[in-house]
Amino acid sequence: MAKASSKPNETILVTGGAGFIGSQTCKMLAQEGLVPVTLDNLTTGHREDVKWGPLVVGDVNDHACLARLMRQYQPTAVIHFAAVTAVGESVTDPGKYYRNNVSGSLSLLEAMRDFGIKDLVFSSSAAVYGNPMRSPIPEDHVVVPINPYGSTKLMMERIMSDFAAAHGLRFVALRYFNAAGSDPGGEIGERHDPETHLIPLVLDAALGRRANVTVFGNDYPTLDGTCIRDYIHVADLADAHLRALAYLREGGHEQAFNLGTGQGYSVKEVIAGVQRVTGRKVPHVVGERRAGDPPELVADPLRAKRLLDWTPKHSSLDTIINHAWAFRKKI
Ligand code: UDP
């Protein structure tokens, strides 16, 4: 991989650097000799997960805070994770999603423009595809989000294109499939409050911390009737961000990249995988479908492989579960 940095003590602004994927990316940036400066409002992020560079507690919507940070740390690029991310909540509280994910990101883009920072790696999502017509999904698939969360990510992709044309912004949009796993070194991991994601909930059921896990619908048009997702390890996601930064610096042009493995697993397969890896029983019940859930989301990751030379290394289902399990047992 081309190096993301050439200067000593070069700083990179990481918004949402206290979160699950952000903190893992900070760790990897530091390993590459870069200084990650985290901007996080700590509503969902964890102060103790900011271990590899300074933390500024603040909001991307706060222009004055952004300007102070830019002046003090003079970042040369931005990796923008800060966002609200619960699909279900975006349906019931869309204002929160447009304010944080669109208005907040816009304020960041304006600060970048004002301070002459050109390179941006943006956290997008497979949610931009809505109910896909094909599987696996290539990046040129039609984008029709079916929930406000996906709409905010698509709007930002469009806004970034306009900023690229008008102000010379260079960006890539990384469309994550299902982020999972945990730091292979065991230092940080996934914890949301409340937890809504499948793998941590299944692990909690295996640990007896919850009575059971509910399978959201078993009447989908899939092999076993449960939803299929493409689970991608957080360390592989972090690695893709560094590669994206290097790609921009080598003159790579604006585009979206799918980050997934190309292999999907159903909810039932994930439960079976957890039982196999942990040796514990996972009590589960079948419930109603969850609003906004497409039956299957599986990436065609060929573009990231070709242009970023990115190949997931930790994303077999067993490795994902093993790492997530090691972390879950500790917290
Ligand atoms: N899911 C489930 N029970 C749960 C949580 C999630 O059956 O308690 C299903 C959900 O419907 C989806 C898959 O697991 O098909 C992954 O959901 P998650 O919330 O982890 O990620 P998302 O796909 O929403 O990004």
GROMACS .gro file of C-alpha atoms and ligand atoms in nm:
model
  356
    1MET     CA    1   0.000   0.000   0.000
    2ALA     CA    2   0.123   0.352  -0.072
    3LYS     CA    3   0.187   0.541   0.248
    4ALA     CA    4  -0.092   0.767   0.367
    5SER     CA    5   0.165   1.013   0.504
    6SER     CA    6   0.497   1.162   0.404
    7LYS     CA    7   0.552   1.422   0.681
    8PRO     CA    8   0.642   1.361   1.047
    9ASN     CA    9   0.367   1.444   1.299
   10GLU     CA   10   0.116   1.500   1.023
   11THR     CA   11  -0.232   1.533   1.171
   12ILE     CA   12  -0.553   1.390   1.032
   13LEU     CA   13  -0.889   1.510   1.163
   14VAL     CA   14  -1.104   1.210   1.254
   15THR     CA   15  -1.462   1.309   1.333
   16GLY     CA   16  -1.631   1.039   1.538
   17GLY     CA   17  -1.290   0.904   1.637
   18ALA     CA   18  -1.432   0.782   1.970
   19GLY     CA   19  -1.672   0.543   1.795
   20PHE     CA   20  -1.641   0.180   1.692
   21ILE     CA   21  -1.490   0.222   1.344
   22GLY     CA   22  -1.338   0.564   1.413
   23SER     CA   23  -1.128   0.449   1.708
   24GLN     CA   24  -1.002   0.145   1.516
   25THR     CA   25  -0.900   0.377   1.232
   26CYS     CA   26  -0.720   0.610   1.476
   27LYS     CA   27  -0.520   0.313   1.602
   28MET     CA   28  -0.416   0.224   1.249
   29LEU     CA   29  -0.333   0.586   1.156
   30ALA     CA   30  -0.102   0.605   1.458
   31GLN     CA   31   0.064   0.279   1.352
   32GLU     CA   32   0.137   0.450   1.019
   33GLY     CA   33   0.303   0.745   1.194
   34LEU     CA   34   0.011   0.986   1.159
   35VAL     CA   35  -0.149   1.181   1.445
   36PRO     CA   36  -0.527   1.133   1.456
   37VAL     CA   37  -0.706   1.432   1.609
   38THR     CA   38  -1.049   1.316   1.718
   39LEU     CA   39  -1.350   1.546   1.713
   40ASP     CA   40  -1.637   1.371   1.890
   41ASN     CA   41  -1.937   1.496   2.088
   42LEU     CA   42  -1.930   1.173   2.295
   43THR     CA   43  -2.305   1.111   2.264
   44THR     CA   44  -2.230   0.760   2.140
   45GLY     CA   45  -1.850   0.754   2.137
   46HIS     CA   46  -1.631   0.657   2.434
   47ARG     CA   47  -1.369   0.894   2.573
   48GLU     CA   48  -1.152   0.599   2.683
   49ASP     CA   49  -1.132   0.470   2.325
   50VAL     CA   50  -0.942   0.781   2.213
   51LYS     CA   51  -0.593   0.651   2.286
   52TRP     CA   52  -0.383   0.743   1.986
   53GLY     CA   53  -0.407   1.122   1.962
   54PRO     CA   54  -0.579   1.427   2.109
   55LEU     CA   55  -0.954   1.446   2.168
   56VAL     CA   56  -1.156   1.761   2.106
   57VAL     CA   57  -1.503   1.725   2.256
   58GLY     CA   58  -1.737   1.908   2.023
   59ASP     CA   59  -1.983   1.883   1.742
   60VAL     CA   60  -1.930   1.903   1.367
   61ASN     CA   61  -2.227   2.141   1.362
   62ASP     CA   62  -2.028   2.389   1.572
   63HIS     CA   63  -1.846   2.620   1.327
   64ALA     CA   64  -1.642   2.799   1.595
   65CYS     CA   65  -1.520   2.469   1.740
   66LEU     CA   66  -1.420   2.342   1.395
   67ALA     CA   67  -1.233   2.664   1.319
   68ARG     CA   68  -1.042   2.648   1.650
   69LEU     CA   69  -0.949   2.286   1.583
   70MET     CA   70  -0.833   2.360   1.229
   71ARG     CA   71  -0.615   2.648   1.350
   72GLN     CA   72  -0.465   2.455   1.640
   73TYR     CA   73  -0.393   2.122   1.470
   74GLN     CA   74  -0.376   2.210   1.099
   75PRO     CA   75  -0.495   1.872   0.974
   76THR     CA   76  -0.399   1.782   0.619
   77ALA     CA   77  -0.701   1.556   0.559
   78VAL     CA   78  -1.030   1.455   0.719
   79ILE     CA   79  -1.185   1.115   0.784
   80HIS     CA   80  -1.549   1.180   0.866
   81PHE     CA   81  -1.725   0.913   1.074
   82ALA     CA   82  -1.937   1.131   1.302
   83ALA     CA   83  -2.300   1.048   1.235
   84VAL     CA   84  -2.609   0.895   1.387
   85THR     CA   85  -2.647   0.545   1.247
   86ALA     CA   86  -2.957   0.357   1.370
   87VAL     CA   87  -3.179   0.279   1.072
   88GLY     CA   88  -3.493   0.222   1.284
   89GLU     CA   89  -3.450   0.548   1.475
   90SER     CA   90  -3.400   0.738   1.149
   91VAL     CA   91  -3.755   0.636   1.052
   92THR     CA   92  -3.908   0.762   1.378
   93ASP     CA   93  -3.685   1.070   1.425
   94PRO     CA   94  -3.573   1.183   1.078
   95GLY     CA   95  -3.493   1.539   1.191
   96LYS     CA   96  -3.214   1.410   1.413
   97TYR     CA   97  -3.064   1.231   1.110
   98TYR     CA   98  -3.081   1.522   0.867
   99ARG     CA   99  -2.947   1.763   1.129
  100ASN     CA  100  -2.652   1.547   1.234
  101ASN     CA  101  -2.562   1.370   0.913
  102VAL     CA  102  -2.640   1.634   0.651
  103SER     CA  103  -2.625   1.970   0.826
  104GLY     CA  104  -2.327   1.856   1.042
  105SER     CA  105  -2.138   1.723   0.741
  106LEU     CA  106  -2.210   2.039   0.544
  107SER     CA  107  -2.063   2.249   0.820
  108LEU     CA  108  -1.752   2.029   0.807
  109LEU     CA  109  -1.723   2.065   0.428
  110GLU     CA  110  -1.745   2.443   0.462
  111ALA     CA  111  -1.473   2.446   0.725
  112MET     CA  112  -1.255   2.231   0.499
  113ARG     CA  113  -1.316   2.473   0.213
  114ASP     CA  114  -1.238   2.775   0.432
  115PHE     CA  115  -0.913   2.621   0.562
  116GLY     CA  116  -0.802   2.482   0.226
  117ILE     CA  117  -0.821   2.111   0.324
  118LYS     CA  118  -0.887   1.905   0.014
  119ASP     CA  119  -0.886   1.535   0.107
  120LEU     CA  120  -1.189   1.368   0.264
  121VAL     CA  121  -1.270   1.004   0.335
  122PHE     CA  122  -1.643   0.982   0.406
  123SER     CA  123  -1.838   0.706   0.583
  124SER     CA  124  -2.124   0.615   0.354
  125SER     CA  125  -2.339   0.305   0.372
  126ALA     CA  126  -2.492   0.017   0.181
  127ALA     CA  127  -2.821   0.178   0.293
  128VAL     CA  128  -2.791   0.406  -0.014
  129TYR     CA  129  -2.898   0.110  -0.231
  130GLY     CA  130  -3.236   0.063  -0.059
  131ASN     CA  131  -3.396  -0.261  -0.177
  132PRO     CA  132  -3.133  -0.373  -0.429
  133MET     CA  133  -3.239  -0.542  -0.751
  134ARG     CA  134  -2.917  -0.744  -0.778
  135SER     CA  135  -2.686  -0.933  -0.546
  136PRO     CA  136  -2.395  -0.885  -0.503
  137ILE     CA  137  -2.438  -0.509  -0.548
  138PRO     CA  138  -2.188  -0.313  -0.762
  139GLU     CA  139  -2.136   0.060  -0.695
  140ASP     CA  140  -2.312   0.161  -1.017
  141HIS     CA  141  -2.633  -0.003  -0.898
  142VAL     CA  142  -2.924   0.241  -0.880
  143VAL     CA  143  -2.938   0.423  -0.545
  144VAL     CA  144  -3.284   0.458  -0.391
  145PRO     CA  145  -3.262   0.460  -0.012
  146ILE     CA  146  -3.564   0.326   0.177
  147ASN     CA  147  -3.499   0.499   0.508
  148PRO     CA  148  -3.387   0.849   0.619
  149TYR     CA  149  -3.047   0.718   0.732
  150GLY     CA  150  -2.968   0.598   0.379
  151SER     CA  151  -3.104   0.924   0.237
  152THR     CA  152  -2.866   1.129   0.450
  153LYS     CA  153  -2.568   0.928   0.323
  154LEU     CA  154  -2.675   0.962  -0.040
  155MET     CA  155  -2.735   1.335   0.000
  156MET     CA  156  -2.385   1.375   0.134
  157GLU     CA  157  -2.236   1.185  -0.160
  158ARG     CA  158  -2.411   1.434  -0.390
  159ILE     CA  159  -2.312   1.737  -0.185
  160MET     CA  160  -1.948   1.622  -0.186
  161SER     CA  161  -1.958   1.591  -0.566
  162ASP     CA  162  -2.081   1.950  -0.587
  163PHE     CA  163  -1.802   2.065  -0.353
  164ALA     CA  164  -1.552   1.873  -0.565
  165ALA     CA  165  -1.668   2.058  -0.877
  166ALA     CA  166  -1.689   2.400  -0.712
  167HIS     CA  167  -1.404   2.395  -0.460
  168GLY     CA  168  -1.166   2.118  -0.563
  169LEU     CA  169  -1.264   1.882  -0.280
  170ARG     CA  170  -1.116   1.533  -0.328
  171PHE     CA  171  -1.322   1.265  -0.160
  172VAL     CA  172  -1.410   0.901  -0.152
  173ALA     CA  173  -1.733   0.763  -0.009
  174LEU     CA  174  -1.687   0.426   0.158
  175ARG     CA  175  -2.014   0.235   0.153
  176TYR     CA  176  -1.993   0.004   0.451
  177PHE     CA  177  -2.191  -0.314   0.462
  178ASN     CA  178  -2.228  -0.457   0.816
  179ALA     CA  179  -1.943  -0.346   1.042
  180ALA     CA  180  -1.863  -0.621   1.292
  181GLY     CA  181  -1.585  -0.793   1.486
  182SER     CA  182  -1.352  -0.618   1.727
  183ASP     CA  183  -0.995  -0.490   1.750
  184PRO     CA  184  -0.768  -0.795   1.691
  185GLY     CA  185  -0.542  -0.653   1.967
  186GLY     CA  186  -0.836  -0.648   2.211
  187GLU     CA  187  -0.798  -0.280   2.305
  188ILE     CA  188  -1.128  -0.144   2.174
  189GLY     CA  189  -1.452  -0.289   2.045
  190GLU     CA  190  -1.819  -0.249   1.971
  191ARG     CA  191  -2.049  -0.119   2.243
  192HIS     CA  192  -2.360   0.078   2.180
  193ASP     CA  193  -2.615   0.187   2.436
  194PRO     CA  194  -2.874   0.064   2.370
  195GLU     CA  195  -2.721  -0.216   2.161
  196THR     CA  196  -2.920  -0.281   1.845
  197HIS     CA  197  -2.674  -0.479   1.631
  198LEU     CA  198  -2.716  -0.846   1.568
  199ILE     CA  199  -2.379  -0.996   1.662
  200PRO     CA  200  -2.338  -0.824   2.003
  201LEU     CA  201  -2.698  -0.913   2.089
  202VAL     CA  202  -2.647  -1.277   1.992
  203LEU     CA  203  -2.328  -1.284   2.204
  204ASP     CA  204  -2.517  -1.137   2.500
  205ALA     CA  205  -2.777  -1.412   2.464
  206ALA     CA  206  -2.493  -1.670   2.458
  207LEU     CA  207  -2.351  -1.513   2.776
  208GLY     CA  208  -2.691  -1.525   2.949
  209ARG     CA  209  -2.694  -1.143   2.975
  210ARG     CA  210  -3.027  -1.141   2.795
  211ALA     CA  211  -3.295  -1.408   2.792
  212ASN     CA  212  -3.289  -1.444   2.415
  213VAL     CA  213  -3.239  -1.269   2.084
  214THR     CA  214  -3.528  -1.194   1.851
  215VAL     CA  215  -3.493  -1.288   1.485
  216PHE     CA  216  -3.660  -1.002   1.298
  217GLY     CA  217  -3.874  -1.196   1.053
  218ASN     CA  218  -3.837  -1.544   0.900
  219ASP     CA  219  -4.058  -1.494   0.597
  220TYR     CA  220  -3.813  -1.309   0.372
  221PRO     CA  221  -3.746  -1.442   0.021
  222THR     CA  222  -3.410  -1.593   0.125
  223LEU     CA  223  -3.300  -1.956   0.164
  224ASP     CA  224  -3.393  -1.984   0.533
  225GLY     CA  225  -3.637  -1.690   0.540
  226THR     CA  226  -3.411  -1.461   0.748
  227CYS     CA  227  -3.227  -1.148   0.630
  228ILE     CA  228  -2.887  -1.184   0.468
  229ARG     CA  229  -2.608  -0.934   0.539
  230ASP     CA  230  -2.241  -0.901   0.445
  231TYR     CA  231  -2.044  -0.873   0.771
  232ILE     CA  232  -1.711  -0.694   0.746
  233HIS     CA  233  -1.449  -0.681   1.021
  234VAL     CA  234  -1.379  -0.339   1.174
  235ALA     CA  235  -1.001  -0.382   1.124
  236ASP     CA  236  -1.058  -0.441   0.752
  237LEU     CA  237  -1.276  -0.128   0.741
  238ALA     CA  238  -1.006   0.076   0.916
  239ASP     CA  239  -0.747  -0.053   0.670
  240ALA     CA  240  -0.966   0.059   0.379
  241HIS     CA  241  -0.971   0.417   0.516
  242LEU     CA  242  -0.593   0.439   0.511
  243ARG     CA  243  -0.587   0.299   0.161
  244ALA     CA  244  -0.853   0.550   0.055
  245LEU     CA  245  -0.643   0.835   0.191
  246ALA     CA  246  -0.336   0.713   0.004
  247TYR     CA  247  -0.549   0.674  -0.310
  248LEU     CA  248  -0.664   1.037  -0.291
  249ARG     CA  249  -0.307   1.155  -0.241
  250GLU     CA  250  -0.194   0.968  -0.547
  251GLY     CA  251  -0.454   1.159  -0.748
  252GLY     CA  252  -0.737   0.904  -0.735
  253HIS     CA  253  -1.062   1.068  -0.827
  254GLU     CA  254  -1.390   1.097  -0.642
  255GLN     CA  255  -1.596   0.784  -0.622
  256ALA     CA  256  -1.779   0.541  -0.402
  257PHE     CA  257  -1.638   0.206  -0.288
  258ASN     CA  258  -1.831  -0.085  -0.144
  259LEU     CA  259  -1.668  -0.231   0.166
  260GLY     CA  260  -1.790  -0.584   0.217
  261THR     CA  261  -1.667  -0.936   0.157
  262GLY     CA  262  -1.902  -1.044  -0.120
  263GLN     CA  263  -2.031  -1.325   0.102
  264GLY     CA  264  -2.361  -1.296   0.288
  265TYR     CA  265  -2.488  -1.474   0.600
  266SER     CA  266  -2.845  -1.503   0.720
  267VAL     CA  267  -2.950  -1.417   1.074
  268LYS     CA  268  -2.992  -1.789   1.141
  269GLU     CA  269  -2.641  -1.859   1.007
  270VAL     CA  270  -2.498  -1.593   1.238
  271ILE     CA  271  -2.673  -1.752   1.537
  272ALA     CA  272  -2.542  -2.096   1.433
  273GLY     CA  273  -2.193  -1.947   1.389
  274VAL     CA  274  -2.197  -1.801   1.741
  275GLN     CA  275  -2.310  -2.136   1.883
  276ARG     CA  276  -2.027  -2.310   1.696
  277VAL     CA  277  -1.751  -2.062   1.789
  278THR     CA  278  -1.848  -2.008   2.154
  279GLY     CA  279  -1.978  -2.356   2.230
  280ARG     CA  280  -2.279  -2.193   2.400
  281LYS     CA  281  -2.647  -2.216   2.323
  282VAL     CA  282  -2.814  -1.902   2.189
  283PRO     CA  283  -3.180  -1.885   2.295
  284HIS     CA  284  -3.375  -1.713   2.018
  285VAL     CA  285  -3.732  -1.641   1.918
  286VAL     CA  286  -3.881  -1.529   1.589
  287GLY     CA  287  -4.046  -1.186   1.589
  288GLU     CA  288  -4.188  -0.936   1.343
  289ARG     CA  289  -3.984  -0.789   1.059
  290ARG     CA  290  -3.805  -0.465   1.146
  291ALA     CA  291  -3.914  -0.162   0.941
  292GLY     CA  292  -3.664  -0.054   0.677
  293ASP     CA  293  -3.481  -0.391   0.645
  294PRO     CA  294  -3.416  -0.516   0.289
  295PRO     CA  295  -3.399  -0.898   0.259
  296GLU     CA  296  -3.041  -0.914   0.133
  297LEU     CA  297  -2.743  -0.675   0.123
  298VAL     CA  298  -2.423  -0.823  -0.015
  299ALA     CA  299  -2.138  -0.619  -0.165
  300ASP     CA  300  -1.956  -0.662  -0.488
  301PRO     CA  301  -1.620  -0.538  -0.350
  302LEU     CA  302  -1.425  -0.560  -0.677
  303ARG     CA  303  -1.366  -0.186  -0.716
  304ALA     CA  304  -1.200  -0.156  -0.375
  305LYS     CA  305  -0.987  -0.458  -0.452
  306ARG     CA  306  -0.882  -0.317  -0.788
  307LEU     CA  307  -0.826   0.050  -0.703
  308LEU     CA  308  -0.735   0.036  -0.333
  309ASP     CA  309  -0.567  -0.305  -0.342
  310TRP     CA  310  -0.795  -0.389  -0.048
  311THR     CA  311  -0.866  -0.746   0.052
  312PRO     CA  312  -1.039  -0.824   0.383
  313LYS     CA  313  -0.810  -1.029   0.608
  314HIS     CA  314  -1.014  -1.070   0.926
  315SER     CA  315  -1.364  -1.105   0.784
  316SER     CA  316  -1.437  -1.476   0.787
  317LEU     CA  317  -1.752  -1.520   0.997
  318ASP     CA  318  -1.559  -1.724   1.255
  319THR     CA  319  -1.286  -1.460   1.299
  320ILE     CA  320  -1.545  -1.184   1.329
  321ILE     CA  321  -1.731  -1.381   1.596
  322ASN     CA  322  -1.412  -1.483   1.776
  323HIS     CA  323  -1.287  -1.125   1.807
  324ALA     CA  324  -1.630  -0.988   1.899
  325TRP     CA  325  -1.668  -1.266   2.160
  326ALA     CA  326  -1.327  -1.195   2.319
  327PHE     CA  327  -1.425  -0.828   2.363
  328ARG     CA  328  -1.785  -0.890   2.470
  329LYS     CA  329  -1.680  -1.122   2.751
  330LYS     CA  330  -1.457  -0.846   2.896
  331ILE     CA  331  -1.714  -0.566   2.915
  332UDP     N1  332  -3.146  -0.846   1.348
  332UDP     C1  333  -3.226  -0.939   1.413
  332UDP     N2  334  -3.243  -0.926   1.547
  332UDP     C2  335  -3.183  -0.827   1.621
  332UDP     C3  336  -3.102  -0.734   1.553
  332UDP     C4  337  -3.084  -0.746   1.416
  332UDP     O1  338  -3.281  -1.031   1.351
  332UDP     O2  339  -3.205  -0.820   1.743
  332UDP     C5  340  -3.126  -0.860   1.203
  332UDP     C6  341  -3.166  -0.737   1.123
  332UDP     O3  342  -3.303  -0.746   1.086
  332UDP     C7  343  -3.072  -0.744   1.003
  332UDP     C8  344  -2.947  -0.812   1.058
  332UDP     O4  345  -2.987  -0.874   1.180
  332UDP     O5  346  -3.126  -0.826   0.904
  332UDP     C9  347  -2.836  -0.714   1.090
  332UDP     O6  348  -2.890  -0.610   1.168
  332UDP     P1  349  -2.800  -0.500   1.238
  332UDP     O7  350  -2.892  -0.413   1.321
  332UDP     O8  351  -2.688  -0.568   1.310
  332UDP     O9  352  -2.735  -0.419   1.120
  332UDP     P2  353  -2.804  -0.337   0.997
  332UDP    O10  354  -2.824  -0.440   0.888
  332UDP    O11  355  -2.930  -0.274   1.046
  332UDP    O12  356  -2.699  -0.238   0.961
   0.00000   0.00000   0.00000
